[in-house]
């Protein structure tokens, strides 16, 4: 878990009907002319595509982001396969990439080996006999990438952003969210039943028969889930900052052997930690001794099998797919093996492992990232920052005192575009031919050691939280930085050949979105140096929260599936960033024109193209199971509401498309929400 990163991922009736065709960088064949812009911008721009596009059988959703992700995967595949066709000197990056790929693609060997590649961690679990040994084993399993009830990572100290700090966080459940264990919703009840079937099945495949199985493991995970904080509470930067001496935790909890955990994780001299979810650990202290040790042993064996199942025999890999992807995300078919191999090496997609992410990222950038794209992005970012600065001056709800502090923070935002200036060093990672699971374990251990080695050292501000081949962007509060990987700097988000309006409505709004995260409900709690510190007057914070409550209420009304509404609190930060980012991007676009007449493409003027460019980047459709999962877990609103929700609050949208009372996207001027 990475803390402190906010990630993204009809025209008016008087307009003439134009021939459905590609114009410039705009493919109008996706449009649905029967739906007016004023009623549904998203469907007007994407409706025909939505009706005529099938979600690929190996995906839970499909659209603009996924198309670019597929392109990135295809490119990485070519890079990796070219490396795999040759023999390379041991220890070189090409050797590591090639051997990792070759052993992943050897399905025959994986079937022959069965469960034997994880026999040692499975056997070691059976030696646990005391609570102290159990907790120490939590730490040891974390080193090789196996999730347990106690998660630990090394991040920036959010109240002293020059230092690193170990953070302890809740964990240990298999289903996507605590609600899957605690709610009586039919889909969640079915998911729990499927989990029990899956647990029993993988034990049978692994040939393990040691008593407690699916029902008892589910009961344990239910107790863990009941103790966990909700995702909405986990968003609260102040509540989740609880810096504590490890000795104080030892005194507080009789059954959580904190020093044994630290020793197991390889940091025996750990002094201070941030405890993100204190009440969870108070309850875990009870759960540890109230759960019979045989149940804990079976539970940890299951965690080991579940974690490595995608890299083991076909039977285990398929069982893992049936639960995690087919049942919980609605995906009918498993990805081709080469795609899973690329994901394990590259880490570009959601949930991918990424053992050598920056190694292949450097090759990706050398071949596919154009210098002119970086130069154009530099210009766009500068324009967006200028527009945000001007927008602060125009805020009617903020006092001058806080405006000055907001401008100070804005001036300190740093920008990273395309790829890291300093590439990650993989010289200490050994990749062994023919040893897939061993390579996965060594890669997890390598990353763990990289993280814990940072303790006591100055914060590395050159580090990236995403690989260049990732189709996404993020804002990192403790670093006060906005980051745009190379792979997102492509159409429909960005093109050096596209009209400015489309670029500002696409990547410009993404830039504005990430800048706005510095000033959303949580990002605004950090100062310009990345520290959790209050730079607001009480009056201004109250005015800000009055506006954000209105945005919560707007998004709560959206109903992606019958009877299932959005969680306005969970999605608040992203909704603020969408609204403010789009508003600032439009202002930046108008400033960039410098009084010149807007460009025209077909029947559209630049101001209209801006909003069309915004809507087309959210082209996406979802399977129902995936939508259910996202409503519980995703801080982003579904794409339709990302396209339509913000424009209802932006006066320029009304002016450009002549939106009037009675139109579905109309909101009275007095009710429009204007934040940044």
XYZ file of C-alpha atoms in Angstrom:
676
model
C 0.000 0.000 0.000
C 1.401 3.399 -0.926
C 0.238 6.228 1.293
C -0.069 9.832 0.169
C -0.556 9.414 -3.590
C -3.712 10.737 -5.350
C -4.052 9.153 -8.505
C -6.271 9.810 -11.365
C -6.759 6.837 -13.925
C -25.969 16.464 -28.483
C -24.000 19.435 -29.356
C -26.497 22.280 -29.392
C -29.478 21.621 -31.597
C -28.402 24.312 -34.029
C -25.189 22.489 -34.946
C -25.314 20.772 -38.297
C -24.977 17.015 -38.451
C -21.554 16.223 -39.849
C -20.286 13.097 -41.491
C -19.099 10.484 -38.994
C -15.391 10.411 -39.606
C -12.041 11.101 -38.063
C -11.258 14.820 -38.111
C -7.776 15.790 -37.097
C -7.237 14.034 -33.776
C -10.985 13.588 -33.181
C -12.781 10.362 -34.099
C -16.440 11.313 -34.378
C -17.597 7.762 -35.109
C -17.904 7.304 -31.332
C -20.544 10.045 -31.083
C -24.272 9.527 -30.592
C -25.985 12.425 -32.375
C -29.387 11.477 -31.009
C -28.330 12.553 -27.517
C -27.837 16.264 -26.919
C -24.755 17.600 -25.171
C -27.011 19.563 -22.836
C -28.583 16.322 -21.601
C -25.579 14.002 -21.478
C -22.125 15.101 -22.613
C -20.687 11.654 -21.925
C -23.214 9.794 -24.071
C -23.141 12.343 -26.886
C -19.392 11.932 -27.271
C -19.190 8.202 -26.482
C -22.653 6.690 -26.943
C -22.116 5.046 -30.315
C -18.844 3.545 -29.124
C -20.516 2.220 -25.964
C -23.275 0.500 -27.946
C -20.963 -1.051 -30.511
C -18.012 -2.060 -28.331
C -17.706 -5.357 -26.505
C -15.509 -5.432 -23.427
C -12.662 -7.832 -24.302
C -13.130 -11.186 -22.630
C -10.002 -10.818 -20.473
C -10.992 -7.421 -19.035
C -13.357 -6.090 -16.388
C -13.739 -2.717 -18.115
C -12.627 -1.085 -21.325
C -12.050 2.418 -22.644
C -9.489 5.130 -23.295
C -7.171 4.233 -20.418
C -7.300 0.510 -21.177
C -6.634 1.010 -24.900
C -3.452 2.897 -24.066
C -2.555 0.299 -21.464
C -2.919 -2.397 -24.128
C -0.688 -0.389 -26.447
C 1.871 -0.049 -23.678
C 1.721 -3.815 -23.025
C 2.216 -4.590 -26.722
C 5.248 -2.324 -26.838
C 6.734 -3.802 -23.686
C 6.083 -7.286 -25.046
C 8.117 -6.453 -28.144
C 10.948 -5.078 -26.018
C 10.942 -8.112 -23.724
C 10.651 -10.705 -26.498
C 13.506 -9.103 -28.392
C 15.607 -9.455 -25.252
C 14.423 -13.050 -24.749
C 15.548 -14.087 -28.245
C 19.200 -13.587 -27.342
C 21.677 -14.754 -24.719
C 22.981 -12.063 -22.391
C 25.764 -11.781 -19.846
C 24.680 -12.725 -16.349
C 23.679 -9.749 -14.220
C 22.777 -7.439 -17.091
C 19.305 -5.928 -17.269
C 18.654 -7.727 -20.551
C 19.532 -11.064 -18.907
C 17.167 -10.395 -16.036
C 14.295 -9.333 -18.267
C 14.820 -12.200 -20.710
C 15.152 -14.957 -18.103
C 12.188 -13.715 -16.105
C 10.019 -13.730 -19.222
C 11.191 -17.139 -20.403
C 10.506 -18.830 -17.077
C 7.086 -17.188 -16.799
C 6.150 -18.480 -20.249
C 7.166 -22.063 -19.355
C 3.695 -23.275 -18.345
C 4.700 -26.915 -18.739
C 7.330 -26.592 -16.037
C 4.909 -24.750 -13.735
C 2.483 -27.682 -14.052
C 5.222 -30.199 -13.366
C 6.355 -28.382 -10.231
C 2.852 -28.055 -8.788
C 2.963 -26.536 -5.311
C 6.619 -27.477 -4.655
C 8.011 -23.934 -5.322
C 6.256 -22.722 -2.141
C 6.838 -25.836 -0.022
C 9.301 -24.083 2.293
C 7.043 -21.158 3.337
C 4.111 -23.591 3.665
C 6.108 -25.912 5.898
C 7.488 -23.064 8.003
C 3.963 -21.877 8.804
C 3.229 -25.237 10.447
C 5.992 -24.661 13.027
C 4.197 -21.688 14.613
C 3.063 -22.442 18.157
C 2.914 -19.122 20.072
C 1.447 -15.641 19.467
C 4.980 -14.226 19.338
C 5.997 -16.666 16.609
C 2.782 -15.862 14.758
C 3.444 -12.117 14.722
C 7.092 -12.612 13.793
C 5.878 -14.711 10.888
C 3.637 -11.825 9.777
C 6.842 -9.810 9.374
C 8.699 -12.603 7.575
C 5.874 -13.186 5.097
C 5.735 -9.462 4.342
C 9.358 -9.635 3.212
C 8.405 -12.064 0.412
C 5.260 -10.152 -0.541
C 2.578 -12.188 1.250
C -0.119 -9.939 2.797
C -0.968 -10.586 6.468
C -3.112 -8.849 9.125
C -0.258 -6.396 9.757
C 0.998 -4.456 6.761
C 4.146 -2.355 6.851
C 5.703 0.032 4.345
C 8.273 2.808 4.392
C 7.029 6.228 3.338
C 7.714 9.878 3.976
C 6.988 11.143 7.488
C 3.963 13.303 6.788
C 4.779 15.783 9.557
C 8.505 15.825 8.848
C 8.768 15.424 5.091
C 12.564 15.349 5.058
C 12.547 11.939 6.768
C 11.307 8.429 6.079
C 9.022 6.655 8.547
C 7.808 3.078 8.835
C 4.023 2.849 8.704
C 1.891 0.050 10.148
C -1.530 -0.550 8.609
C -4.456 -2.970 8.764
C -4.681 -5.874 6.330
C -5.151 -9.596 6.003
C -8.457 -9.938 4.134
C -8.915 -11.555 0.723
C -12.071 -9.896 -0.648
C -11.837 -6.350 -2.060
C -13.270 -4.427 0.909
C -14.562 -4.850 4.460
C -18.127 -4.395 3.169
C -17.803 -7.705 1.322
C -17.625 -9.401 4.736
C -20.079 -7.285 6.709
C -22.936 -6.403 4.336
C -25.943 -8.603 3.535
C -26.037 -7.322 -0.046
C -26.640 -10.327 -2.321
C -23.465 -9.772 -4.325
C -21.375 -9.692 -1.136
C -23.038 -12.817 0.281
C -22.224 -14.607 -2.981
C -18.630 -13.378 -2.806
C -18.208 -14.805 0.695
C -19.588 -18.161 -0.411
C -17.219 -18.130 -3.396
C -14.291 -17.390 -1.085
C -15.053 -20.469 1.030
C -15.228 -22.636 -2.102
C -11.937 -21.169 -3.313
C -10.142 -21.759 -0.013
C -11.214 -25.396 0.104
C -10.321 -25.868 -3.540
C -6.763 -24.558 -3.301
C -6.095 -26.643 -0.218
C -7.274 -29.716 -2.091
C -5.102 -28.878 -5.113
C -2.112 -28.280 -2.837
C -2.734 -31.598 -1.060
C -3.067 -29.977 2.368
C -5.519 -31.508 4.843
C -4.958 -30.015 8.278
C -8.419 -29.463 9.726
C -9.715 -25.851 9.696
C -10.565 -24.802 6.160
C -12.815 -22.341 4.351
C -15.555 -21.597 6.888
C -13.135 -20.993 9.754
C -10.789 -18.889 7.651
C -13.753 -16.823 6.470
C -14.835 -16.353 10.091
C -11.335 -15.100 10.950
C -11.306 -12.707 8.000
C -14.748 -11.435 9.059
C -13.330 -10.515 12.463
C -10.416 -8.739 10.797
C -12.812 -6.890 8.477
C -15.043 -5.807 11.356
C -12.004 -4.257 13.061
C -10.767 -2.493 9.935
C -11.386 1.167 9.195
C -13.574 2.092 6.242
C -11.943 3.436 3.092
C -13.516 6.819 3.799
C -11.812 6.946 7.221
C -8.570 5.757 5.630
C -8.607 8.898 3.462
C -8.351 11.153 6.509
C -4.747 12.364 6.619
C -4.941 13.577 10.218
C -6.715 10.521 11.668
C -4.259 8.146 10.019
C -1.160 9.951 11.291
C -0.313 8.499 14.703
C 3.449 8.543 15.171
C 4.312 6.252 18.058
C 7.387 4.799 19.723
C 7.534 1.055 19.152
C 8.106 0.587 22.890
C 4.753 2.272 23.565
C 3.024 -0.202 21.256
C 4.743 -3.067 23.072
C 3.360 -1.755 26.367
C -0.121 -1.254 24.909
C -0.633 -4.642 23.264
C 0.025 -7.821 25.217
C -0.352 -10.214 22.312
C 1.083 -8.327 19.333
C 4.807 -8.975 19.597
C 5.822 -5.750 17.894
C 9.562 -6.276 18.266
C 9.239 -9.792 16.860
C 7.320 -8.315 13.900
C 10.100 -5.777 13.324
C 12.754 -8.491 13.544
C 10.837 -10.657 11.096
C 10.600 -7.716 8.713
C 14.344 -7.120 8.922
C 14.237 -3.898 10.965
C 15.043 -5.068 14.532
C 16.116 -1.577 15.661
C 12.889 0.092 14.585
C 12.256 3.025 16.936
C 9.181 4.900 15.754
C 6.275 3.990 13.493
C 3.128 5.608 12.203
C 0.105 3.533 13.182
C -2.509 4.375 10.559
C -5.401 2.483 12.157
C -4.892 2.307 15.954
C -8.273 0.815 16.926
C -7.758 -2.035 14.452
C -4.649 -3.150 16.306
C -6.432 -2.911 19.653
C -8.912 -5.456 18.297
C -6.218 -7.547 16.596
C -4.572 -7.884 20.008
C -7.664 -9.839 21.074
C -8.145 -11.726 17.813
C -4.617 -13.158 18.005
C -5.283 -15.097 21.218
C -8.989 -15.759 20.692
C -8.346 -17.541 17.397
C -7.082 -21.130 17.772
C -3.543 -21.620 16.495
C -4.599 -24.341 13.991
C -6.890 -21.777 12.358
C -4.044 -19.246 12.171
C -1.793 -21.879 10.587
C -4.393 -22.760 7.953
C -5.063 -19.062 7.362
C -1.392 -18.287 6.722
C -1.007 -21.332 4.508
C -3.933 -20.046 2.487
C -2.384 -16.561 2.287
C 0.822 -18.093 0.913
C -1.014 -20.203 -1.685
C -3.309 -17.343 -2.721
C -0.397 -14.953 -3.157
C 1.650 -17.273 -5.376
C -1.200 -19.113 -7.156
C -0.886 -16.985 -10.352
C 2.674 -18.322 -10.772
C 2.034 -21.988 -9.956
C 0.307 -24.866 -11.755
C -2.621 -24.326 -14.096
C -5.094 -25.665 -11.519
C -4.024 -23.166 -8.866
C -3.691 -20.293 -11.318
C -7.170 -21.037 -12.704
C -8.732 -21.280 -9.233
C -7.213 -17.885 -8.390
C -8.637 -16.442 -11.608
C -12.103 -17.897 -10.929
C -12.420 -16.017 -7.637
C -10.419 -12.822 -7.992
C -11.130 -11.968 -11.605
C -14.168 -13.921 -12.789
C -16.328 -13.733 -9.668
C -15.193 -10.424 -8.192
C -14.575 -8.469 -11.410
C -16.815 -10.313 -13.897
C -13.990 -11.173 -16.313
C -14.968 -14.226 -18.424
C -11.502 -15.303 -19.595
C -7.987 -15.275 -18.241
C -5.438 -13.013 -19.937
C -3.046 -14.685 -22.364
C 0.051 -15.868 -20.557
C 2.282 -13.356 -22.331
C 0.209 -10.470 -20.947
C 0.555 -11.814 -17.438
C 4.301 -12.217 -17.985
C 4.590 -8.629 -19.195
C 2.590 -7.429 -16.191
C 4.793 -9.351 -13.776
C 7.914 -7.786 -15.281
C 6.671 -4.331 -16.198
C 4.070 -3.482 -13.559
C 2.325 -1.009 -15.872
C -1.230 -2.158 -15.175
C -3.392 -2.206 -12.048
C -2.479 -5.174 -9.859
C 0.622 -6.070 -11.862
C 3.721 -7.162 -9.940
C 6.403 -5.162 -11.741
C 9.647 -6.886 -10.785
C 11.712 -4.877 -13.285
C 9.413 -1.943 -13.981
C 11.942 0.826 -14.452
C 14.343 -1.449 -16.304
C 11.850 -1.977 -19.130
C 10.614 1.583 -18.601
C 13.961 2.954 -19.699
C 13.829 0.860 -22.874
C 10.239 2.022 -23.443
C 11.172 5.692 -23.123
C 14.186 5.345 -25.417
C 12.004 3.928 -28.159
C 8.597 5.578 -27.781
C 8.754 8.872 -25.885
C 9.322 11.918 -28.064
C 11.289 14.890 -26.684
C 8.761 17.284 -28.236
C 6.037 15.732 -26.079
C 8.009 16.568 -22.933
C 8.615 20.122 -24.143
C 4.918 20.636 -24.925
C 3.953 19.237 -21.529
C 6.332 21.648 -19.800
C 4.491 24.496 -21.487
C 1.051 23.126 -20.583
C 2.005 22.616 -16.932
C 3.326 26.171 -16.661
C 0.096 27.511 -18.153
C -2.032 25.452 -15.778
C -0.037 26.651 -12.770
C -0.450 30.262 -13.907
C -4.182 29.744 -14.341
C -4.494 28.196 -10.877
C -2.597 31.138 -9.390
C -4.975 33.573 -11.084
C -7.957 31.538 -9.937
C -6.881 31.852 -6.301
C -7.097 35.639 -6.691
C -10.706 35.286 -7.859
C -11.953 33.133 -4.971
C -14.838 34.843 -3.210
C -14.964 32.419 -0.286
C -11.302 32.624 0.792
C -9.649 35.409 2.776
C -6.455 37.109 1.662
C -4.472 35.526 4.490
C -5.165 31.993 3.299
C -4.863 32.993 -0.360
C -1.255 33.995 0.264
C -0.542 30.613 1.846
C -2.272 28.816 -1.053
C -0.131 30.688 -3.565
C 2.974 29.830 -1.578
C 2.120 26.134 -1.715
C 1.308 26.355 -5.426
C 4.691 27.944 -6.124
C 6.445 25.002 -4.465
C 4.806 22.252 -6.529
C 7.419 20.321 -8.498
C 6.696 18.537 -11.773
C 7.957 15.247 -13.171
C 7.203 14.456 -16.802
C 7.819 11.298 -18.804
C 10.447 9.352 -16.871
C 12.780 9.499 -13.846
C 15.984 11.477 -14.009
C 17.626 8.763 -11.892
C 16.749 5.195 -12.862
C 16.334 2.460 -10.265
C 19.371 0.221 -9.732
C 18.535 -3.487 -10.147
C 22.087 -4.748 -9.798
C 21.257 -6.405 -6.470
C 18.324 -8.390 -7.879
C 19.154 -11.931 -8.980
C 16.921 -13.465 -11.667
C 17.497 -17.202 -12.058
C 16.608 -19.026 -15.294
C 13.735 -21.484 -14.878
C 12.789 -20.375 -11.341
C 9.595 -18.327 -11.683
C 8.366 -18.387 -8.093
C 11.905 -17.924 -6.812
C 12.224 -14.855 -9.017
C 8.918 -13.498 -7.704
C 10.091 -14.029 -4.119
C 13.530 -12.516 -4.755
C 11.909 -9.518 -6.463
C 9.550 -8.939 -3.530
C 12.442 -9.256 -1.099
C 14.549 -6.901 -3.229
C 11.824 -4.238 -3.105
C 11.333 -4.762 0.631
C 15.047 -4.338 1.288
C 15.093 -1.231 -0.914
C 12.333 0.267 1.190
C 13.725 -0.507 4.628
C 17.201 0.657 3.580
C 15.747 4.170 3.272
C 15.177 4.477 7.036
C 17.538 7.027 8.519
C 18.417 8.519 5.141
C 17.248 11.793 3.540
C 14.131 11.510 1.411
C 14.965 10.752 -2.221
C 13.014 13.324 -4.204
C 14.060 11.855 -7.546
C 12.055 8.682 -6.920
C 8.940 7.886 -8.942
C 5.835 6.057 -7.698
C 4.874 4.865 -11.199
C 6.783 3.468 -14.146
C 7.031 5.475 -17.395
C 4.879 2.883 -19.211
C 1.954 3.393 -16.793
C -1.158 5.106 -18.197
C -1.892 7.319 -15.217
C -0.725 10.371 -13.266
C -0.539 11.301 -9.591
C -0.034 13.948 -6.939
C 2.146 13.074 -3.937
C 1.351 15.324 -0.918
C 4.516 14.780 1.183
C 6.605 15.556 -1.912
C 4.194 18.261 -3.151
C 4.785 16.982 -6.680
C 2.721 16.207 -9.776
C 3.875 13.303 -11.954
C 2.941 12.380 -15.535
C 4.381 9.107 -16.911
C 5.229 8.928 -20.600
C 2.473 6.457 -21.489
C -0.396 8.843 -20.690
C 1.040 11.507 -22.988
C -0.757 10.101 -26.035
C -4.097 10.571 -27.749
C -6.848 10.992 -26.594
C -5.148 12.725 -23.661
C -2.436 14.490 -25.627
C -1.018 14.854 -29.102
C 1.515 17.326 -30.441
C -0.605 17.427 -33.607
C -3.993 17.994 -31.937
C -5.758 21.365 -31.623
C -4.934 23.148 -28.377
C -8.541 22.825 -27.239
C -8.432 19.020 -27.307
C -5.105 18.958 -25.475
C -6.335 21.337 -22.801
C -9.579 19.374 -22.402
C -7.592 16.128 -22.214
C -4.134 16.247 -20.650
C -4.661 19.856 -19.551
C -7.549 18.775 -17.349
C -5.436 15.866 -16.071
C -2.692 18.346 -15.146
C -5.293 20.563 -13.485
C -6.681 17.506 -11.701
C -3.307 16.630 -10.173
C -2.587 20.248 -9.187
C -6.031 20.418 -7.600
C -5.221 17.389 -5.435
C -2.814 19.684 -3.594
C -5.915 21.622 -2.571
C -8.602 18.941 -2.197
C -10.137 17.986 1.159
C -7.021 16.024 2.211
C -4.217 17.443 0.068
C -5.070 20.895 1.403
C -3.984 19.742 4.864
C -0.336 19.620 3.710
C 1.798 22.740 3.356
C 4.127 23.609 0.498
C 6.948 21.575 2.027
C 4.783 18.448 2.180
C 4.081 18.508 5.902
C 0.712 17.950 7.557
C 0.306 21.470 8.909
C -2.702 23.751 9.087
C -2.188 26.839 6.911
C -5.891 27.792 6.858
C -7.889 30.189 8.978
C -10.836 28.509 10.701
C -13.185 30.728 8.701
C -11.738 29.615 5.373
C -11.724 25.922 6.276
C -15.407 26.166 7.230
C -16.234 27.892 3.940
C -14.297 25.245 2.011
C -16.049 22.389 3.790
C -19.436 23.943 3.102
C -18.637 23.734 -0.614
C -17.273 20.191 -0.415
C -20.424 19.001 1.368
C -22.411 20.256 -1.603
C -20.202 18.195 -3.913
C -20.690 15.114 -1.705
C -24.456 15.593 -1.994
C -24.305 15.939 -5.802
C -22.374 12.706 -6.310
C -24.417 10.738 -3.774
C -27.362 11.100 -6.137
C -25.636 9.213 -8.958
C -26.745 5.595 -9.375
C -24.468 3.542 -11.673
C -26.457 0.343 -11.009
C -30.046 0.028 -9.759
C -30.107 0.654 -6.019
C -26.341 1.288 -5.825
C -25.335 4.926 -5.399
C -21.907 6.511 -5.312
C -20.175 7.082 -1.995
C -19.803 10.859 -2.064
C -17.382 10.885 0.871
C -15.074 8.215 -0.558
C -14.933 9.923 -3.959
C -14.766 13.494 -2.650
C -11.076 14.114 -3.254
C -11.220 12.909 -6.852
C -14.451 14.803 -7.513
C -12.893 18.020 -6.213
C -9.882 17.419 -8.460
C -12.093 16.719 -11.493
C -14.179 19.864 -10.986
C -11.305 22.177 -10.112
C -8.937 20.644 -12.664
C -11.413 21.081 -15.501
C -12.215 24.648 -14.437
C -8.540 25.593 -14.277
C -7.773 23.853 -17.577
C -10.491 25.889 -19.303
C -9.104 29.089 -17.813
C -5.599 28.106 -18.962
C -6.898 27.361 -22.450
C -8.534 30.785 -22.694
C -5.373 32.473 -21.382
C -3.286 30.603 -23.977
C -5.363 32.039 -26.818
C -4.154 35.549 -25.947
C -7.236 37.068 -27.565
C -6.908 35.087 -30.795
C -10.003 33.522 -32.320
C -10.439 29.909 -31.301
C -9.493 27.173 -33.754
C -12.262 25.319 -35.583
C -12.514 21.588 -36.277
C -15.494 20.580 -38.384
C -18.516 22.328 -36.909
C -16.895 22.840 -33.507
C -15.179 25.894 -32.170
C -12.306 25.607 -29.718
C -14.414 26.184 -26.595
C -16.697 23.312 -27.606
C -13.746 21.078 -28.527
C -12.370 21.627 -25.031
C -15.364 19.935 -23.403
C -15.519 17.261 -26.100
C -11.855 16.519 -25.393
C -12.703 16.193 -21.701
C -15.573 13.775 -22.304
C -13.750 11.485 -24.718
C -10.945 10.664 -22.257
C -13.604 9.113 -19.985
C -14.831 6.726 -22.673
C -15.271 3.513 -20.697
C -17.719 0.704 -19.981
C -17.748 -1.703 -17.047
C -18.945 -5.183 -16.221
C -21.486 -5.160 -13.377
C -19.261 -7.114 -10.969
C -16.445 -4.669 -11.602
C -18.762 -1.714 -11.000
C -19.876 -3.250 -7.688
C -16.234 -3.698 -6.691
C -15.335 -0.138 -7.656
C -18.271 1.381 -5.785
C -16.843 -0.185 -2.609
C -13.143 0.422 -3.256
C -12.458 3.118 -5.855
C -12.059 6.765 -4.760
C -12.794 7.776 -8.369
C -16.339 8.129 -9.670
C -17.317 5.951 -12.658
C -16.440 7.543 -15.988
C -19.923 8.747 -16.950
C -20.098 10.871 -13.818
C -16.538 12.103 -14.207
C -17.525 13.451 -17.616
C -20.918 14.905 -16.673
C -20.612 15.783 -12.977
C -18.076 18.627 -13.171
C -19.518 20.412 -16.234
C -22.832 21.024 -14.432
C -20.910 23.408 -12.154
C -18.886 25.256 -14.818
C -20.452 28.434 -16.242
C -18.446 28.188 -19.476
C -20.133 24.874 -20.325
C -23.521 26.605 -20.174
C -22.306 29.453 -22.367
C -20.554 27.298 -24.957
C -23.478 24.916 -25.494
C -26.380 27.221 -24.633
C -27.526 25.004 -21.749
C -30.937 26.098 -20.461
C -33.389 25.203 -17.708
C -35.031 21.888 -18.589
C -31.831 20.375 -19.971
C -30.657 17.378 -17.917
C -27.231 18.885 -17.226
C -28.703 22.218 -16.104
C -28.179 23.469 -12.584
C -29.302 26.953 -11.475
C -26.396 29.401 -11.275
C -26.872 29.882 -7.533
C -26.468 26.128 -6.955
C -23.317 25.630 -9.044
C -20.343 24.568 -6.955
C -17.186 26.619 -7.463
C -14.240 25.518 -5.336
C -10.872 26.431 -6.920
